[in-house]
mmCIF file with all atom_site columns, C-alpha atoms in Angstrom:
data_model
loop_
_atom_site.group_PDB
_atom_site.id
_atom_site.type_symbol
_atom_site.label_atom_id
_atom_site.label_alt_id
_atom_site.label_comp_id
_atom_site.label_asym_id
_atom_site.label_entity_id
_atom_site.label_seq_id
_atom_site.pdbx_PDB_ins_code
_atom_site.Cartn_x
_atom_site.Cartn_y
_atom_site.Cartn_z
_atom_site.occupancy
_atom_site.B_iso_or_equiv
_atom_site.pdbx_formal_charge
_atom_site.auth_seq_id
_atom_site.auth_comp_id
_atom_site.auth_asym_id
_atom_site.auth_atom_id
_atom_site.pdbx_PDB_model_num
ATOM 1   C CA . MET A 1 1   ? -130.852 -40.671 84.261  1.00 0.00 ? 1   MET A CA 1
ATOM 2   C CA . THR A 1 2   ? -127.803 -39.342 82.440  1.00 0.00 ? 2   THR A CA 1
ATOM 3   C CA . PHE A 1 3   ? -126.571 -41.365 79.479  1.00 0.00 ? 3   PHE A CA 1
ATOM 4   C CA . ASN A 1 4   ? -123.023 -40.614 78.307  1.00 0.00 ? 4   ASN A CA 1
ATOM 5   C CA . SER A 1 5   ? -122.337 -41.484 74.683  1.00 0.00 ? 5   SER A CA 1
ATOM 6   C CA . ILE A 1 6   ? -119.261 -43.475 73.684  1.00 0.00 ? 6   ILE A CA 1
ATOM 7   C CA . THR A 1 7   ? -117.546 -42.609 70.411  1.00 0.00 ? 7   THR A CA 1
ATOM 8   C CA . LEU A 1 8   ? -116.633 -46.058 69.161  1.00 0.00 ? 8   LEU A CA 1
ATOM 9   C CA . GLU A 1 9   ? -113.861 -44.890 66.822  1.00 0.00 ? 9   GLU A CA 1
ATOM 10  C CA . ASN A 1 10  ? -111.955 -43.299 69.717  1.00 0.00 ? 10  ASN A CA 1
ATOM 11  C CA . TRP A 1 11  ? -112.732 -45.961 72.300  1.00 0.00 ? 11  TRP A CA 1
ATOM 12  C CA . GLU A 1 12  ? -109.785 -47.995 73.531  1.00 0.00 ? 12  GLU A CA 1
ATOM 13  C CA . ARG A 1 13  ? -112.019 -51.071 73.707  1.00 0.00 ? 13  ARG A CA 1
ATOM 14  C CA . LYS A 1 14  ? -113.179 -50.771 70.094  1.00 0.00 ? 14  LYS A CA 1
ATOM 15  C CA . GLU A 1 15  ? -111.430 -53.933 68.836  1.00 0.00 ? 15  GLU A CA 1
ATOM 16  C CA . TYR A 1 16  ? -112.723 -56.098 71.695  1.00 0.00 ? 16  TYR A CA 1
ATOM 17  C CA . PHE A 1 17  ? -116.199 -54.602 71.512  1.00 0.00 ? 17  PHE A CA 1
ATOM 18  C CA . ASN A 1 18  ? -116.629 -55.217 67.781  1.00 0.00 ? 18  ASN A CA 1
ATOM 19  C CA . HIS A 1 19  ? -115.189 -58.723 67.953  1.00 0.00 ? 19  HIS A CA 1
ATOM 20  C CA . TYR A 1 20  ? -117.327 -60.024 70.807  1.00 0.00 ? 20  TYR A CA 1
ATOM 21  C CA . LEU A 1 21  ? -120.456 -58.143 69.764  1.00 0.00 ? 21  LEU A CA 1
ATOM 22  C CA . ASN A 1 22  ? -120.261 -59.782 66.354  1.00 0.00 ? 22  ASN A CA 1
ATOM 23  C CA . GLN A 1 23  ? -119.741 -63.170 68.009  1.00 0.00 ? 23  GLN A CA 1
ATOM 24  C CA . GLN A 1 24  ? -122.572 -62.457 70.490  1.00 0.00 ? 24  GLN A CA 1
ATOM 25  C CA . THR A 1 25  ? -120.333 -63.789 73.240  1.00 0.00 ? 25  THR A CA 1
ATOM 26  C CA . THR A 1 26  ? -121.584 -63.722 76.805  1.00 0.00 ? 26  THR A CA 1
ATOM 27  C CA . PHE A 1 27  ? -120.209 -65.560 79.799  1.00 0.00 ? 27  PHE A CA 1
ATOM 28  C CA . SER A 1 28  ? -121.154 -66.185 83.397  1.00 0.00 ? 28  SER A CA 1
ATOM 29  C CA . MET A 1 29  ? -119.193 -66.638 86.591  1.00 0.00 ? 29  MET A CA 1
ATOM 30  C CA . THR A 1 30  ? -120.517 -68.097 89.823  1.00 0.00 ? 30  THR A CA 1
ATOM 31  C CA . THR A 1 31  ? -118.736 -67.480 93.127  1.00 0.00 ? 31  THR A CA 1
ATOM 32  C CA . ASP A 1 32  ? -119.607 -68.482 96.673  1.00 0.00 ? 32  ASP A CA 1
ATOM 33  C CA . ILE A 1 33  ? -119.581 -65.279 98.710  1.00 0.00 ? 33  ILE A CA 1
ATOM 34  C CA . GLU A 1 34  ? -118.828 -65.791 102.412 1.00 0.00 ? 34  GLU A CA 1
ATOM 35  C CA . ILE A 1 35  ? -121.646 -64.008 104.254 1.00 0.00 ? 35  ILE A CA 1
ATOM 36  C CA . SER A 1 36  ? -121.269 -65.096 107.893 1.00 0.00 ? 36  SER A CA 1
ATOM 37  C CA . SER A 1 37  ? -120.630 -61.615 109.314 1.00 0.00 ? 37  SER A CA 1
ATOM 38  C CA . LEU A 1 38  ? -123.083 -60.042 106.862 1.00 0.00 ? 38  LEU A CA 1
ATOM 39  C CA . LYS A 1 39  ? -125.871 -62.376 107.896 1.00 0.00 ? 39  LYS A CA 1
ATOM 40  C CA . ALA A 1 40  ? -125.164 -61.750 111.582 1.00 0.00 ? 40  ALA A CA 1
ATOM 41  C CA . ALA A 1 41  ? -125.145 -57.975 111.063 1.00 0.00 ? 41  ALA A CA 1
ATOM 42  C CA . ILE A 1 42  ? -128.449 -58.076 109.196 1.00 0.00 ? 42  ILE A CA 1
ATOM 43  C CA . LYS A 1 43  ? -129.989 -60.086 112.030 1.00 0.00 ? 43  LYS A CA 1
ATOM 44  C CA . ARG A 1 44  ? -128.718 -57.609 114.644 1.00 0.00 ? 44  ARG A CA 1
ATOM 45  C CA . LYS A 1 45  ? -130.180 -54.706 112.672 1.00 0.00 ? 45  LYS A CA 1
ATOM 46  C CA . GLY A 1 46  ? -133.528 -56.437 112.221 1.00 0.00 ? 46  GLY A CA 1
ATOM 47  C CA . SER A 1 47  ? -133.203 -56.055 108.446 1.00 0.00 ? 47  SER A CA 1
ATOM 48  C CA . LYS A 1 48  ? -133.978 -58.453 105.614 1.00 0.00 ? 48  LYS A CA 1
ATOM 49  C CA . PHE A 1 49  ? -131.346 -60.207 103.552 1.00 0.00 ? 49  PHE A CA 1
ATOM 50  C CA . TYR A 1 50  ? -132.691 -59.792 100.009 1.00 0.00 ? 50  TYR A CA 1
ATOM 51  C CA . PRO A 1 51  ? -132.991 -55.966 99.904  1.00 0.00 ? 51  PRO A CA 1
ATOM 52  C CA . THR A 1 52  ? -129.602 -55.695 101.602 1.00 0.00 ? 52  THR A CA 1
ATOM 53  C CA . PHE A 1 53  ? -128.098 -57.936 98.942  1.00 0.00 ? 53  PHE A CA 1
ATOM 54  C CA . ILE A 1 54  ? -129.740 -55.881 96.185  1.00 0.00 ? 54  ILE A CA 1
ATOM 55  C CA . TYR A 1 55  ? -128.276 -52.735 97.705  1.00 0.00 ? 55  TYR A CA 1
ATOM 56  C CA . MET A 1 56  ? -124.789 -54.280 97.830  1.00 0.00 ? 56  MET A CA 1
ATOM 57  C CA . VAL A 1 57  ? -124.904 -55.372 94.202  1.00 0.00 ? 57  VAL A CA 1
ATOM 58  C CA . THR A 1 58  ? -126.166 -51.952 93.123  1.00 0.00 ? 58  THR A CA 1
ATOM 59  C CA . GLU A 1 59  ? -123.290 -50.261 94.931  1.00 0.00 ? 59  GLU A CA 1
ATOM 60  C CA . VAL A 1 60  ? -120.752 -52.453 93.104  1.00 0.00 ? 60  VAL A CA 1
ATOM 61  C CA . ILE A 1 61  ? -122.448 -51.934 89.742  1.00 0.00 ? 61  ILE A CA 1
ATOM 62  C CA . ASN A 1 62  ? -122.550 -48.155 90.097  1.00 0.00 ? 62  ASN A CA 1
ATOM 63  C CA . ALA A 1 63  ? -118.910 -48.024 91.174  1.00 0.00 ? 63  ALA A CA 1
ATOM 64  C CA . ASN A 1 64  ? -117.774 -49.594 87.881  1.00 0.00 ? 64  ASN A CA 1
ATOM 65  C CA . GLU A 1 65  ? -118.361 -47.995 84.498  1.00 0.00 ? 65  GLU A CA 1
ATOM 66  C CA . SER A 1 66  ? -117.895 -51.282 82.612  1.00 0.00 ? 66  SER A CA 1
ATOM 67  C CA . PHE A 1 67  ? -121.088 -52.650 84.179  1.00 0.00 ? 67  PHE A CA 1
ATOM 68  C CA . ARG A 1 68  ? -123.105 -49.601 83.108  1.00 0.00 ? 68  ARG A CA 1
ATOM 69  C CA . ILE A 1 69  ? -122.321 -49.711 79.372  1.00 0.00 ? 69  ILE A CA 1
ATOM 70  C CA . SER A 1 70  ? -125.396 -50.231 77.235  1.00 0.00 ? 70  SER A CA 1
ATOM 71  C CA . PHE A 1 71  ? -127.308 -49.262 74.134  1.00 0.00 ? 71  PHE A CA 1
ATOM 72  C CA . ASN A 1 72  ? -130.017 -46.719 74.927  1.00 0.00 ? 72  ASN A CA 1
ATOM 73  C CA . ASN A 1 73  ? -133.530 -46.724 73.482  1.00 0.00 ? 73  ASN A CA 1
ATOM 74  C CA . GLU A 1 74  ? -132.225 -44.972 70.375  1.00 0.00 ? 74  GLU A CA 1
ATOM 75  C CA . GLY A 1 75  ? -129.597 -47.625 69.767  1.00 0.00 ? 75  GLY A CA 1
ATOM 76  C CA . LYS A 1 76  ? -126.688 -45.403 70.777  1.00 0.00 ? 76  LYS A CA 1
ATOM 77  C CA . LEU A 1 77  ? -123.742 -46.860 72.673  1.00 0.00 ? 77  LEU A CA 1
ATOM 78  C CA . GLY A 1 78  ? -122.778 -45.290 75.992  1.00 0.00 ? 78  GLY A CA 1
ATOM 79  C CA . TYR A 1 79  ? -122.855 -45.715 79.728  1.00 0.00 ? 79  TYR A CA 1
ATOM 80  C CA . TRP A 1 80  ? -125.419 -44.750 82.320  1.00 0.00 ? 80  TRP A CA 1
ATOM 81  C CA . GLU A 1 81  ? -124.331 -42.453 85.118  1.00 0.00 ? 81  GLU A CA 1
ATOM 82  C CA . LYS A 1 82  ? -126.314 -44.663 87.482  1.00 0.00 ? 82  LYS A CA 1
ATOM 83  C CA . LEU A 1 83  ? -128.233 -47.933 87.260  1.00 0.00 ? 83  LEU A CA 1
ATOM 84  C CA . ILE A 1 84  ? -131.358 -48.907 89.199  1.00 0.00 ? 84  ILE A CA 1
ATOM 85  C CA . PRO A 1 85  ? -131.965 -52.499 90.362  1.00 0.00 ? 85  PRO A CA 1
ATOM 86  C CA . PHE A 1 86  ? -134.793 -54.306 88.583  1.00 0.00 ? 86  PHE A CA 1
ATOM 87  C CA . TYR A 1 87  ? -135.466 -57.249 90.876  1.00 0.00 ? 87  TYR A CA 1
ATOM 88  C CA . THR A 1 88  ? -137.845 -60.183 91.135  1.00 0.00 ? 88  THR A CA 1
ATOM 89  C CA . VAL A 1 89  ? -140.221 -60.737 94.049  1.00 0.00 ? 89  VAL A CA 1
ATOM 90  C CA . PHE A 1 90  ? -142.134 -63.943 94.639  1.00 0.00 ? 90  PHE A CA 1
ATOM 91  C CA . ASP A 1 91  ? -145.846 -64.287 95.362  1.00 0.00 ? 91  ASP A CA 1
ATOM 92  C CA . GLU A 1 92  ? -146.233 -67.334 97.618  1.00 0.00 ? 92  GLU A CA 1
ATOM 93  C CA . GLN A 1 93  ? -149.970 -67.632 97.003  1.00 0.00 ? 93  GLN A CA 1
ATOM 94  C CA . LYS A 1 94  ? -149.757 -67.500 93.214  1.00 0.00 ? 94  LYS A CA 1
ATOM 95  C CA . GLN A 1 95  ? -146.344 -69.222 93.075  1.00 0.00 ? 95  GLN A CA 1
ATOM 96  C CA . SER A 1 96  ? -145.276 -66.678 90.505  1.00 0.00 ? 96  SER A CA 1
ATOM 97  C CA . PHE A 1 97  ? -143.046 -63.624 90.444  1.00 0.00 ? 97  PHE A CA 1
ATOM 98  C CA . SER A 1 98  ? -143.120 -59.978 89.452  1.00 0.00 ? 98  SER A CA 1
ATOM 99  C CA . ASN A 1 99  ? -140.346 -57.578 88.495  1.00 0.00 ? 99  ASN A CA 1
ATOM 100 C CA . LEU A 1 100 ? -140.068 -54.368 90.489  1.00 0.00 ? 100 LEU A CA 1
ATOM 101 C CA . TRP A 1 101 ? -137.576 -51.529 90.577  1.00 0.00 ? 101 TRP A CA 1
ATOM 102 C CA . THR A 1 102 ? -136.519 -49.326 93.452  1.00 0.00 ? 102 THR A CA 1
ATOM 103 C CA . GLU A 1 103 ? -134.100 -46.451 93.064  1.00 0.00 ? 103 GLU A CA 1
ATOM 104 C CA . SER A 1 104 ? -131.078 -46.558 95.351  1.00 0.00 ? 104 SER A CA 1
ATOM 105 C CA . THR A 1 105 ? -130.146 -43.379 97.192  1.00 0.00 ? 105 THR A CA 1
ATOM 106 C CA . GLY A 1 106 ? -126.758 -44.669 98.333  1.00 0.00 ? 106 GLY A CA 1
ATOM 107 C CA . ASN A 1 107 ? -128.050 -45.315 101.859 1.00 0.00 ? 107 ASN A CA 1
ATOM 108 C CA . VAL A 1 108 ? -128.877 -48.894 102.798 1.00 0.00 ? 108 VAL A CA 1
ATOM 109 C CA . LEU A 1 109 ? -131.526 -48.032 105.396 1.00 0.00 ? 109 LEU A CA 1
ATOM 110 C CA . THR A 1 110 ? -133.372 -45.734 103.006 1.00 0.00 ? 110 THR A CA 1
ATOM 111 C CA . PHE A 1 111 ? -133.230 -48.350 100.265 1.00 0.00 ? 111 PHE A CA 1
ATOM 112 C CA . GLN A 1 112 ? -134.606 -51.051 102.561 1.00 0.00 ? 112 GLN A CA 1
ATOM 113 C CA . LYS A 1 113 ? -137.560 -48.816 103.458 1.00 0.00 ? 113 LYS A CA 1
ATOM 114 C CA . ASP A 1 114 ? -138.217 -47.910 99.814  1.00 0.00 ? 114 ASP A CA 1
ATOM 115 C CA . TYR A 1 115 ? -137.953 -51.578 98.829  1.00 0.00 ? 115 TYR A CA 1
ATOM 116 C CA . ALA A 1 116 ? -140.466 -52.596 101.516 1.00 0.00 ? 116 ALA A CA 1
ATOM 117 C CA . ARG A 1 117 ? -142.846 -49.859 100.346 1.00 0.00 ? 117 ARG A CA 1
ATOM 118 C CA . ASP A 1 118 ? -142.660 -50.977 96.707  1.00 0.00 ? 118 ASP A CA 1
ATOM 119 C CA . VAL A 1 119 ? -143.124 -54.651 97.541  1.00 0.00 ? 119 VAL A CA 1
ATOM 120 C CA . ALA A 1 120 ? -146.116 -53.886 99.752  1.00 0.00 ? 120 ALA A CA 1
ATOM 121 C CA . GLU A 1 121 ? -147.699 -51.692 97.069  1.00 0.00 ? 121 GLU A CA 1
ATOM 122 C CA . TYR A 1 122 ? -147.088 -53.720 93.945  1.00 0.00 ? 122 TYR A CA 1
ATOM 123 C CA . ASN A 1 123 ? -146.417 -57.384 94.681  1.00 0.00 ? 123 ASN A CA 1
ATOM 124 C CA . HIS A 1 124 ? -150.055 -58.286 95.363  1.00 0.00 ? 124 HIS A CA 1
ATOM 125 C CA . ILE A 1 125 ? -151.104 -56.867 91.982  1.00 0.00 ? 125 ILE A CA 1
ATOM 126 C CA . GLY A 1 126 ? -149.499 -59.715 90.066  1.00 0.00 ? 126 GLY A CA 1
ATOM 127 C CA . GLY A 1 127 ? -148.227 -59.693 86.505  1.00 0.00 ? 127 GLY A CA 1
ATOM 128 C CA . LEU A 1 128 ? -144.710 -59.440 85.203  1.00 0.00 ? 128 LEU A CA 1
ATOM 129 C CA . PHE A 1 129 ? -144.275 -55.654 85.429  1.00 0.00 ? 129 PHE A CA 1
ATOM 130 C CA . PRO A 1 130 ? -146.790 -54.157 87.908  1.00 0.00 ? 130 PRO A CA 1
ATOM 131 C CA . LYS A 1 131 ? -144.731 -51.008 88.552  1.00 0.00 ? 131 LYS A CA 1
ATOM 132 C CA . SER A 1 132 ? -144.425 -48.857 85.479  1.00 0.00 ? 132 SER A CA 1
ATOM 133 C CA . PRO A 1 133 ? -143.112 -47.061 83.575  1.00 0.00 ? 133 PRO A CA 1
ATOM 134 C CA . ILE A 1 134 ? -139.813 -48.913 83.877  1.00 0.00 ? 134 ILE A CA 1
ATOM 135 C CA . PRO A 1 135 ? -136.781 -46.623 83.683  1.00 0.00 ? 135 PRO A CA 1
ATOM 136 C CA . ALA A 1 136 ? -134.346 -47.296 80.862  1.00 0.00 ? 136 ALA A CA 1
ATOM 137 C CA . ASN A 1 137 ? -131.405 -47.437 83.256  1.00 0.00 ? 137 ASN A CA 1
ATOM 138 C CA . THR A 1 138 ? -132.230 -50.646 85.107  1.00 0.00 ? 138 THR A CA 1
ATOM 139 C CA . PHE A 1 139 ? -130.265 -53.880 85.453  1.00 0.00 ? 139 PHE A CA 1
ATOM 140 C CA . PRO A 1 140 ? -131.765 -57.311 86.291  1.00 0.00 ? 140 PRO A CA 1
ATOM 141 C CA . ILE A 1 141 ? -131.174 -59.042 89.604  1.00 0.00 ? 141 ILE A CA 1
ATOM 142 C CA . SER A 1 142 ? -132.963 -62.035 91.112  1.00 0.00 ? 142 SER A CA 1
ATOM 143 C CA . MET A 1 143 ? -132.673 -64.708 93.757  1.00 0.00 ? 143 MET A CA 1
ATOM 144 C CA . ILE A 1 144 ? -133.562 -68.408 93.762  1.00 0.00 ? 144 ILE A CA 1
ATOM 145 C CA . PRO A 1 145 ? -133.757 -69.045 97.533  1.00 0.00 ? 145 PRO A CA 1
ATOM 146 C CA . TRP A 1 146 ? -134.992 -72.636 97.227  1.00 0.00 ? 146 TRP A CA 1
ATOM 147 C CA . ASN A 1 147 ? -131.818 -74.120 95.801  1.00 0.00 ? 147 ASN A CA 1
ATOM 148 C CA . SER A 1 148 ? -128.080 -73.632 95.943  1.00 0.00 ? 148 SER A CA 1
ATOM 149 C CA . PHE A 1 149 ? -126.090 -73.953 92.735  1.00 0.00 ? 149 PHE A CA 1
ATOM 150 C CA . SER A 1 150 ? -122.540 -73.986 91.408  1.00 0.00 ? 150 SER A CA 1
ATOM 151 C CA . GLY A 1 151 ? -123.441 -72.356 88.096  1.00 0.00 ? 151 GLY A CA 1
ATOM 152 C CA . PHE A 1 152 ? -126.294 -70.437 86.513  1.00 0.00 ? 152 PHE A CA 1
ATOM 153 C CA . ASN A 1 153 ? -126.844 -69.085 83.012  1.00 0.00 ? 153 ASN A CA 1
ATOM 154 C CA . LEU A 1 154 ? -129.576 -67.190 81.165  1.00 0.00 ? 154 LEU A CA 1
ATOM 155 C CA . ASN A 1 155 ? -130.042 -67.334 77.424  1.00 0.00 ? 155 ASN A CA 1
ATOM 156 C CA . ILE A 1 156 ? -131.300 -64.085 75.910  1.00 0.00 ? 156 ILE A CA 1
ATOM 157 C CA . GLY A 1 157 ? -132.435 -64.215 72.300  1.00 0.00 ? 157 GLY A CA 1
ATOM 158 C CA . ASN A 1 158 ? -132.199 -60.517 71.508  1.00 0.00 ? 158 ASN A CA 1
ATOM 159 C CA . GLY A 1 159 ? -129.525 -60.477 68.827  1.00 0.00 ? 159 GLY A CA 1
ATOM 160 C CA . GLY A 1 160 ? -126.721 -60.341 71.373  1.00 0.00 ? 160 GLY A CA 1
ATOM 161 C CA . ASP A 1 161 ? -126.929 -56.607 72.115  1.00 0.00 ? 161 ASP A CA 1
ATOM 162 C CA . PHE A 1 162 ? -127.994 -56.754 75.775  1.00 0.00 ? 162 PHE A CA 1
ATOM 163 C CA . LEU A 1 163 ? -124.819 -55.473 77.418  1.00 0.00 ? 163 LEU A CA 1
ATOM 164 C CA . LEU A 1 164 ? -125.794 -54.968 81.055  1.00 0.00 ? 164 LEU A CA 1
ATOM 165 C CA . PRO A 1 165 ? -124.908 -57.488 83.777  1.00 0.00 ? 165 PRO A CA 1
ATOM 166 C CA . ILE A 1 166 ? -127.406 -60.033 85.076  1.00 0.00 ? 166 ILE A CA 1
ATOM 167 C CA . ILE A 1 167 ? -127.068 -61.120 88.696  1.00 0.00 ? 167 ILE A CA 1
ATOM 168 C CA . THR A 1 168 ? -128.667 -64.204 90.242  1.00 0.00 ? 168 THR A CA 1
ATOM 169 C CA . ALA A 1 169 ? -128.175 -65.455 93.799  1.00 0.00 ? 169 ALA A CA 1
ATOM 170 C CA . GLY A 1 170 ? -129.082 -68.883 95.145  1.00 0.00 ? 170 GLY A CA 1
ATOM 171 C CA . LYS A 1 171 ? -129.860 -70.409 98.510  1.00 0.00 ? 171 LYS A CA 1
ATOM 172 C CA . TYR A 1 172 ? -127.132 -69.807 101.056 1.00 0.00 ? 172 TYR A CA 1
ATOM 173 C CA . TYR A 1 173 ? -125.526 -72.851 102.637 1.00 0.00 ? 173 TYR A CA 1
ATOM 174 C CA . PHE A 1 174 ? -123.332 -73.731 105.600 1.00 0.00 ? 174 PHE A CA 1
ATOM 175 C CA . LYS A 1 175 ? -119.832 -75.159 105.457 1.00 0.00 ? 175 LYS A CA 1
ATOM 176 C CA . GLY A 1 176 ? -118.208 -75.649 108.832 1.00 0.00 ? 176 GLY A CA 1
ATOM 177 C CA . THR A 1 177 ? -118.834 -72.488 110.821 1.00 0.00 ? 177 THR A CA 1
ATOM 178 C CA . ALA A 1 178 ? -119.159 -70.280 107.737 1.00 0.00 ? 178 ALA A CA 1
ATOM 179 C CA . THR A 1 179 ? -122.159 -69.352 105.585 1.00 0.00 ? 179 THR A CA 1
ATOM 180 C CA . TYR A 1 180 ? -121.868 -69.002 101.823 1.00 0.00 ? 180 TYR A CA 1
ATOM 181 C CA . LEU A 1 181 ? -124.106 -67.479 99.160  1.00 0.00 ? 181 LEU A CA 1
ATOM 182 C CA . PRO A 1 182 ? -123.743 -68.589 95.526  1.00 0.00 ? 182 PRO A CA 1
ATOM 183 C CA . VAL A 1 183 ? -123.816 -65.530 93.269  1.00 0.00 ? 183 VAL A CA 1
ATOM 184 C CA . SER A 1 184 ? -123.859 -65.737 89.495  1.00 0.00 ? 184 SER A CA 1
ATOM 185 C CA . LEU A 1 185 ? -122.865 -62.823 87.272  1.00 0.00 ? 185 LEU A CA 1
ATOM 186 C CA . GLN A 1 186 ? -123.589 -62.906 83.546  1.00 0.00 ? 186 GLN A CA 1
ATOM 187 C CA . VAL A 1 187 ? -121.979 -60.306 81.306  1.00 0.00 ? 187 VAL A CA 1
ATOM 188 C CA . HIS A 1 188 ? -121.436 -59.545 77.639  1.00 0.00 ? 188 HIS A CA 1
ATOM 189 C CA . HIS A 1 189 ? -117.820 -60.058 76.607  1.00 0.00 ? 189 HIS A CA 1
ATOM 190 C CA . ALA A 1 190 ? -118.063 -56.982 74.372  1.00 0.00 ? 190 ALA A CA 1
ATOM 191 C CA . VAL A 1 191 ? -117.889 -54.772 77.465  1.00 0.00 ? 191 VAL A CA 1
ATOM 192 C CA . CYS A 1 192 ? -116.591 -57.031 80.253  1.00 0.00 ? 192 CYS A CA 1
ATOM 193 C CA . ASP A 1 193 ? -113.699 -59.446 80.599  1.00 0.00 ? 193 ASP A CA 1
ATOM 194 C CA . GLY A 1 194 ? -112.734 -61.969 83.250  1.00 0.00 ? 194 GLY A CA 1
ATOM 195 C CA . TYR A 1 195 ? -110.969 -59.182 85.119  1.00 0.00 ? 195 TYR A CA 1
ATOM 196 C CA . HIS A 1 196 ? -114.205 -57.212 85.462  1.00 0.00 ? 196 HIS A CA 1
ATOM 197 C CA . ALA A 1 197 ? -116.197 -60.268 86.557  1.00 0.00 ? 197 ALA A CA 1
ATOM 198 C CA . ALA A 1 198 ? -113.573 -61.146 89.167  1.00 0.00 ? 198 ALA A CA 1
ATOM 199 C CA . SER A 1 199 ? -113.516 -57.533 90.382  1.00 0.00 ? 199 SER A CA 1
ATOM 200 C CA . PHE A 1 200 ? -117.294 -57.640 90.824  1.00 0.00 ? 200 PHE A CA 1
ATOM 201 C CA . MET A 1 201 ? -117.069 -60.720 93.038  1.00 0.00 ? 201 MET A CA 1
ATOM 202 C CA . ASN A 1 202 ? -114.134 -59.348 95.018  1.00 0.00 ? 202 ASN A CA 1
ATOM 203 C CA . GLN A 1 203 ? -115.883 -56.041 95.667  1.00 0.00 ? 203 GLN A CA 1
ATOM 204 C CA . LEU A 1 204 ? -119.076 -57.830 96.692  1.00 0.00 ? 204 LEU A CA 1
ATOM 205 C CA . GLN A 1 205 ? -117.075 -59.976 99.105  1.00 0.00 ? 205 GLN A CA 1
ATOM 206 C CA . GLU A 1 206 ? -115.389 -56.864 100.483 1.00 0.00 ? 206 GLU A CA 1
ATOM 207 C CA . LEU A 1 207 ? -118.786 -55.326 101.262 1.00 0.00 ? 207 LEU A CA 1
ATOM 208 C CA . ALA A 1 208 ? -119.849 -58.549 102.972 1.00 0.00 ? 208 ALA A CA 1
ATOM 209 C CA . ASN A 1 209 ? -116.692 -58.386 105.108 1.00 0.00 ? 209 ASN A CA 1
ATOM 210 C CA . THR A 1 210 ? -117.015 -54.733 106.129 1.00 0.00 ? 210 THR A CA 1
ATOM 211 C CA . THR A 1 211 ? -120.608 -54.353 107.290 1.00 0.00 ? 211 THR A CA 1
ATOM 212 C CA . THR A 1 212 ? -119.630 -52.021 110.155 1.00 0.00 ? 212 THR A CA 1
ATOM 213 C CA . GLU A 1 213 ? -118.682 -49.392 107.581 1.00 0.00 ? 213 GLU A CA 1
ATOM 214 C CA . TRP A 1 214 ? -121.999 -49.217 105.728 1.00 0.00 ? 214 TRP A CA 1
ATOM 215 C CA . LEU A 1 215 ? -124.759 -51.316 107.383 1.00 0.00 ? 215 LEU A CA 1
#
């Protein structure tokens, strides 16, 4: 859980960071990711979609420093060497959700097994955070599988200093012979620009297109 400090005075993004942090500017981007081949590959492997999606997002996040910039528990600015997905799971009986975290080892099959173990162990407990303690280096990811959407936004009243990305996926839908998944990315403009948001979506799409290389 290495946290690398950023010296603001020497940081090339200093002007942008100060400006948008003071404005508390966040923005979101929603893109329909084409998942036809991904969905077919998951079915062939006998895997589940949600943990595979979480793994994909985590891979993109950890490949880009801009998405790992944060304030640590001491209020220092820096970037995490690695982030861990902090995801929601739904309890059908209680019609409520819990937040769990599962560390990614960089191997999709291992992550799927670890995810299944955590869900089996903690989801029946109930409550918002049944698995604790929660590591400091987590990022939020969730899925709303009951509805597709063209835009999604969260409003965080924390003084505007939550810098990590927030990812939300919706219900996939069919258009012609293709299948699409709406994915929303919310970022803080102090650390991410439109370029970074677009790169996130493009890299996620690339993973969906190249399942034979990693799934």
